[in-house]
Coordinates of C-alpha atoms and ligand atoms in Angstrom, one line a residue:
M1 CA 43.6 29.8 34.1
A2 CA 43.2 26.2 35.3
D3 CA 41.3 26.9 38.4
S4 CA 39.0 29.2 36.0
P5 CA 36.2 27.3 33.7
L6 CA 37.3 26.6 30.3
P7 CA 36.0 29.0 27.7
R8 CA 32.9 27.6 25.5
I9 CA 34.1 29.7 22.4
G10 CA 37.3 30.0 20.7
L11 CA 39.3 30.3 17.8
T12 CA 42.1 28.9 15.9
T13 CA 44.0 31.6 13.8
R14 CA 46.8 32.6 11.7
F15 CA 46.0 36.5 12.2
A16 CA 47.8 37.9 15.5
S17 CA 44.8 40.6 15.1
H18 CA 42.6 38.0 15.7
V19 CA 43.9 36.6 19.0
G20 CA 42.0 39.0 21.1
L21 CA 38.8 38.0 20.2
A22 CA 37.5 35.4 22.1
P23 CA 39.4 34.0 25.7
L24 CA 40.5 31.1 23.9
A25 CA 42.6 31.4 20.7
F26 CA 45.0 28.8 19.6
W27 CA 48.4 29.5 17.6
E28 CA 50.3 27.1 15.8
T29 CA 53.8 27.4 16.9
K30 CA 54.8 24.3 15.3
G31 CA 53.1 22.7 12.3
V32 CA 52.8 19.4 9.9
T33 CA 55.4 21.4 7.3
G34 CA 58.0 21.9 10.2
A35 CA 57.5 25.7 10.0
R36 CA 57.5 27.4 13.3
R37 CA 56.1 30.8 14.1
P38 CA 56.6 33.1 17.5
L39 CA 53.7 32.9 19.8
P40 CA 51.2 36.1 19.9
A41 CA 50.8 37.1 23.9
G42 CA 47.7 35.6 24.9
A43 CA 47.5 32.9 22.4
V44 CA 47.5 29.0 23.3
P45 CA 50.5 27.2 21.1
C46 CA 49.8 24.7 19.0
V47 CA 52.5 22.0 18.5
S48 CA 52.1 19.2 16.0
A49 CA 54.2 16.5 18.1
F50 CA 54.8 13.5 15.5
A51 CA 54.6 15.3 12.1
D52 CA 56.6 17.2 10.2
D53 CA 57.7 17.0 6.6
A54 CA 60.8 18.7 6.7
V55 CA 62.4 16.4 9.4
A56 CA 61.1 13.8 7.2
R57 CA 62.9 14.7 4.2
A58 CA 66.0 14.9 6.2
H59 CA 65.6 11.8 8.1
P60 CA 63.6 9.8 6.0
D61 CA 64.5 6.7 8.3
W62 CA 62.6 8.1 11.3
V63 CA 59.4 8.1 9.1
Q64 CA 56.9 5.8 10.3
V65 CA 56.3 2.5 7.9
G66 CA 53.0 0.7 7.7
P67 CA 51.9 -2.5 6.1
G68 CA 53.8 -3.4 3.0
G69 CA 56.7 -1.1 4.0
V70 CA 55.1 2.1 3.2
G71 CA 56.4 5.1 4.6
A72 CA 53.8 7.5 6.0
V73 CA 55.0 10.6 4.1
R74 CA 52.6 13.0 1.9
G75 CA 51.8 11.2 -1.5
A76 CA 52.6 7.6 -0.6
A77 CA 49.0 7.3 0.1
P78 CA 45.6 9.4 -0.5
Y79 CA 44.9 9.6 2.8
F80 CA 48.6 10.7 3.8
D81 CA 48.6 14.8 4.0
W82 CA 52.1 15.2 5.6
A83 CA 55.0 12.9 7.3
H84 CA 54.5 11.0 10.2
L85 CA 57.4 10.1 12.5
C86 CA 57.9 7.1 14.4
P87 CA 58.3 8.2 18.2
S88 CA 59.9 4.8 18.9
H89 CA 63.4 6.9 17.8
P90 CA 65.0 9.0 20.7
E91 CA 65.6 11.9 18.0
V92 CA 62.0 12.0 17.1
L93 CA 61.1 12.2 21.0
A94 CA 63.5 14.9 21.5
L95 CA 62.5 17.1 18.6
A96 CA 59.1 17.0 20.0
D97 CA 60.5 17.8 23.6
A98 CA 62.2 20.7 22.2
W99 CA 59.0 22.1 20.6
V100 CA 56.9 21.8 23.2
E101 CA 59.6 23.4 25.2
E102 CA 59.6 25.9 23.0
A103 CA 55.9 26.4 23.4
V104 CA 56.2 26.4 26.8
Q105 CA 59.1 29.0 26.7
S106 CA 57.2 31.1 24.9
Q107 CA 54.6 31.9 27.4
A108 CA 57.4 33.6 29.7
G109 CA 55.4 35.7 32.1
A110 CA 51.7 33.8 31.7
A111 CA 50.4 33.3 34.6
H112 CA 49.6 29.8 33.9
L113 CA 51.0 27.4 30.9
A114 CA 49.1 26.1 27.9
L115 CA 49.6 24.0 25.1
R116 CA 47.8 22.3 22.2
L117 CA 48.9 18.9 21.1
S118 CA 48.0 17.8 17.5
D119 CA 49.4 14.7 15.5
A120 CA 50.5 12.9 19.0
G121 CA 50.0 9.6 18.0
F122 CA 50.5 7.1 15.3
A123 CA 49.6 7.7 11.4
R124 CA 46.6 4.9 11.1
E125 CA 46.2 1.7 11.6
G126 CA 49.2 -1.2 11.1
F127 CA 51.8 1.7 11.7
C128 CA 54.5 1.5 12.6
T129 CA 56.3 -1.5 11.9
C130 CA 59.6 -0.3 12.2
G131 CA 62.3 -1.9 13.8
R132 CA 62.7 0.2 16.8
C133 CA 58.7 0.1 17.6
A134 CA 59.1 -3.8 17.3
D135 CA 62.0 -3.8 19.9
G136 CA 60.3 -1.4 21.9
A137 CA 57.0 -3.7 22.0
G138 CA 59.0 -6.9 22.3
R139 CA 61.3 -5.1 25.3
R140 CA 58.0 -4.4 27.3
G141 CA 56.1 -7.4 26.3
L142 CA 53.5 -5.6 24.4
D143 CA 51.6 -6.4 21.5
P144 CA 51.9 -3.8 18.8
E145 CA 48.8 -1.9 19.5
A146 CA 49.2 -1.8 23.2
Y147 CA 53.0 -0.3 22.7
R148 CA 51.7 2.4 20.9
L149 CA 49.0 3.3 22.9
H150 CA 51.9 2.9 25.8
V151 CA 54.0 5.3 23.7
T152 CA 51.7 7.9 23.0
A153 CA 50.4 8.3 26.8
E154 CA 54.0 8.3 27.9
A155 CA 54.7 11.0 25.7
I156 CA 51.4 13.4 27.0
D157 CA 51.8 12.4 30.2
R158 CA 55.4 13.8 30.3
W159 CA 54.3 16.6 28.3
R160 CA 51.1 17.2 30.5
R161 CA 53.7 17.6 33.8
R162 CA 55.7 20.3 31.9
L163 CA 52.6 22.3 32.2
G164 CA 52.8 22.2 35.8
P165 CA 49.4 21.7 38.4
D166 CA 47.9 25.0 37.0
G167 CA 48.8 24.4 33.3
R168 CA 46.2 23.4 30.9
L169 CA 46.5 20.9 27.8
F170 CA 44.3 20.1 25.1
L171 CA 45.0 17.6 22.7
T172 CA 43.6 17.4 19.0
L173 CA 41.8 14.1 18.4
Y174 CA 40.7 12.5 14.9
P175 CA 37.4 13.1 14.0
D176 CA 36.1 9.1 14.5
P177 CA 34.2 8.3 17.4
Y178 CA 33.3 5.2 16.4
P179 CA 34.6 2.8 19.7
G180 CA 37.9 1.3 19.6
H181 CA 38.8 3.6 16.1
L182 CA 41.2 6.0 18.1
E183 CA 43.1 3.4 19.7
R184 CA 43.3 1.5 16.8
R185 CA 43.9 4.0 14.2
F186 CA 46.0 6.2 16.2
G187 CA 47.3 4.7 19.0
L188 CA 45.3 7.2 21.5
D189 CA 43.1 5.8 23.9
P190 CA 41.3 9.2 25.0
D191 CA 39.4 7.1 28.3
R192 CA 43.3 6.5 29.5
L193 CA 44.5 10.3 28.3
R194 CA 41.7 12.0 29.8
P195 CA 43.4 12.4 33.5
W196 CA 46.3 14.7 31.6
V197 CA 44.2 16.5 29.1
D198 CA 41.8 19.3 29.9
A199 CA 40.0 19.3 26.8
F200 CA 39.9 17.2 23.6
V201 CA 39.4 19.2 20.3
V202 CA 37.9 17.5 17.5
P203 CA 38.3 19.3 14.0
L204 CA 34.8 18.7 12.3
Y205 CA 35.7 20.3 9.0
D206 CA 33.6 21.3 5.9
L207 CA 33.7 23.7 3.6
A208 CA 30.2 24.8 3.2
Y209 CA 28.1 22.9 6.4
A210 CA 25.6 23.0 3.7
T211 CA 23.8 20.3 5.4
T212 CA 24.7 19.6 9.6
H213 CA 23.4 16.0 9.9
W214 CA 26.7 14.1 9.9
L215 CA 28.3 16.8 12.0
E216 CA 25.6 16.0 14.6
T217 CA 26.1 12.6 14.5
L218 CA 29.8 12.7 15.0
A219 CA 29.1 15.2 17.5
Q220 CA 27.0 13.1 19.7
G221 CA 29.2 10.4 19.0
F222 CA 31.9 12.2 20.7
A223 CA 29.8 13.4 23.5
D224 CA 29.3 9.4 24.3
R225 CA 32.7 8.6 23.5
L226 CA 34.2 11.4 26.1
A227 CA 31.6 10.4 28.2
G228 CA 31.1 13.7 29.9
H229 CA 34.9 15.5 29.6
P230 CA 35.7 18.4 27.9
W231 CA 35.3 18.5 24.4
Y232 CA 35.5 21.5 21.8
A233 CA 34.2 20.9 18.0
E234 CA 36.7 22.8 15.8
L235 CA 34.3 24.2 12.9
Y236 CA 36.4 25.2 9.6
A237 CA 35.4 29.2 9.2
L238 CA 37.4 30.2 6.2
G239 CA 34.8 30.9 3.3
V240 CA 31.9 29.6 4.8
E241 CA 28.8 31.7 4.5
P242 CA 28.1 33.0 8.2
A243 CA 24.5 31.9 8.8
R244 CA 26.0 28.5 7.9
L245 CA 28.8 28.6 10.4
E246 CA 26.9 29.7 13.1
R247 CA 23.9 27.0 12.7
A248 CA 26.5 24.5 12.2
A249 CA 28.6 25.4 15.3
R250 CA 25.0 25.8 17.5
V251 CA 24.2 22.3 16.5
A252 CA 27.8 21.4 18.0
L253 CA 27.4 23.3 21.1
A254 CA 24.2 20.9 21.8
Y255 CA 26.7 18.5 22.0
A256 CA 30.3 19.7 22.8
Y257 CA 31.5 21.7 25.5
G258 CA 32.7 24.6 23.5
V259 CA 33.0 25.4 19.8
V260 CA 36.4 26.7 18.3
L261 CA 36.1 28.3 14.8
A262 CA 39.3 28.0 13.0
Y263 CA 40.8 30.1 9.9
G264 CA 38.3 32.6 9.7
R265 CA 39.7 36.0 7.5
D266 CA 37.5 38.6 8.2
R267 CA 37.9 40.1 11.5
G268 CA 34.8 41.9 11.6
E269 CA 32.7 38.7 10.6
V270 CA 34.6 36.7 13.0
A271 CA 34.2 38.9 15.6
A272 CA 30.4 39.2 15.5
L273 CA 29.6 35.6 15.1
L274 CA 31.7 34.7 18.5
E275 CA 30.1 37.6 20.1
R276 CA 26.8 36.2 19.1
L277 CA 27.9 32.5 19.9
A278 CA 28.8 33.9 23.6
R279 CA 25.5 35.0 24.2
T280 CA 23.5 32.1 23.9
Ligands
LIG1 ZN1 58.4 2.9 14.4

């Protein structure tokens, strides 16, 4: 796989019957709720590395802690839709390793391994302030921000190596291309990570794509930010009028290496749009 060029058009789906519609199909094997689903043949497994509501309920002491002692769980603040686990806990890292390993094993027989990681960073700026993060930073002589970058880079490097030299790693980034924001907000440094990441995936979701000026601005921002490294604009396809979705995809393709259509329901509609995009 790695010796062939990355496909320019892909999809993210929950329908096994959609997997063959594009040369690149992402399938969530471990999601933010903790739900795990078997991988259909030919799909790339997606693993939510440090986000898991079920684990957070069972182990509240593993949840990331922010300013004022706020735990990063759904409902604790308007911006938390799921729970973020702290990777300074060896148990959390071991769980993430196990989910990655499960995703790798589920590709038994595949010529090349592939993996998409999501939620591989911290909840947002100021997280995590738990005792283990403070100890970890102190032991390494790092300030909290440098420590967070170190922790995520170490894990992502390890998971990339698990895929072997012919494997392919995709990493989801939060849609914020402003210089320094990914580092400060989420502890992810694209420049540091790019040797291990074959392509970044940036969800630029909208329920209608009635206008595309913001999409174009963000896409251009990421094109600048990632400086030639492959990245996909992932567009939300469920319920979006096909002509608007196609226009949004074409706008994104002017800046991104490729585009990924996420969660479309109508197989015929998805197939037709993928075909039109692939022709351009
Ligand atoms: Zn912590």
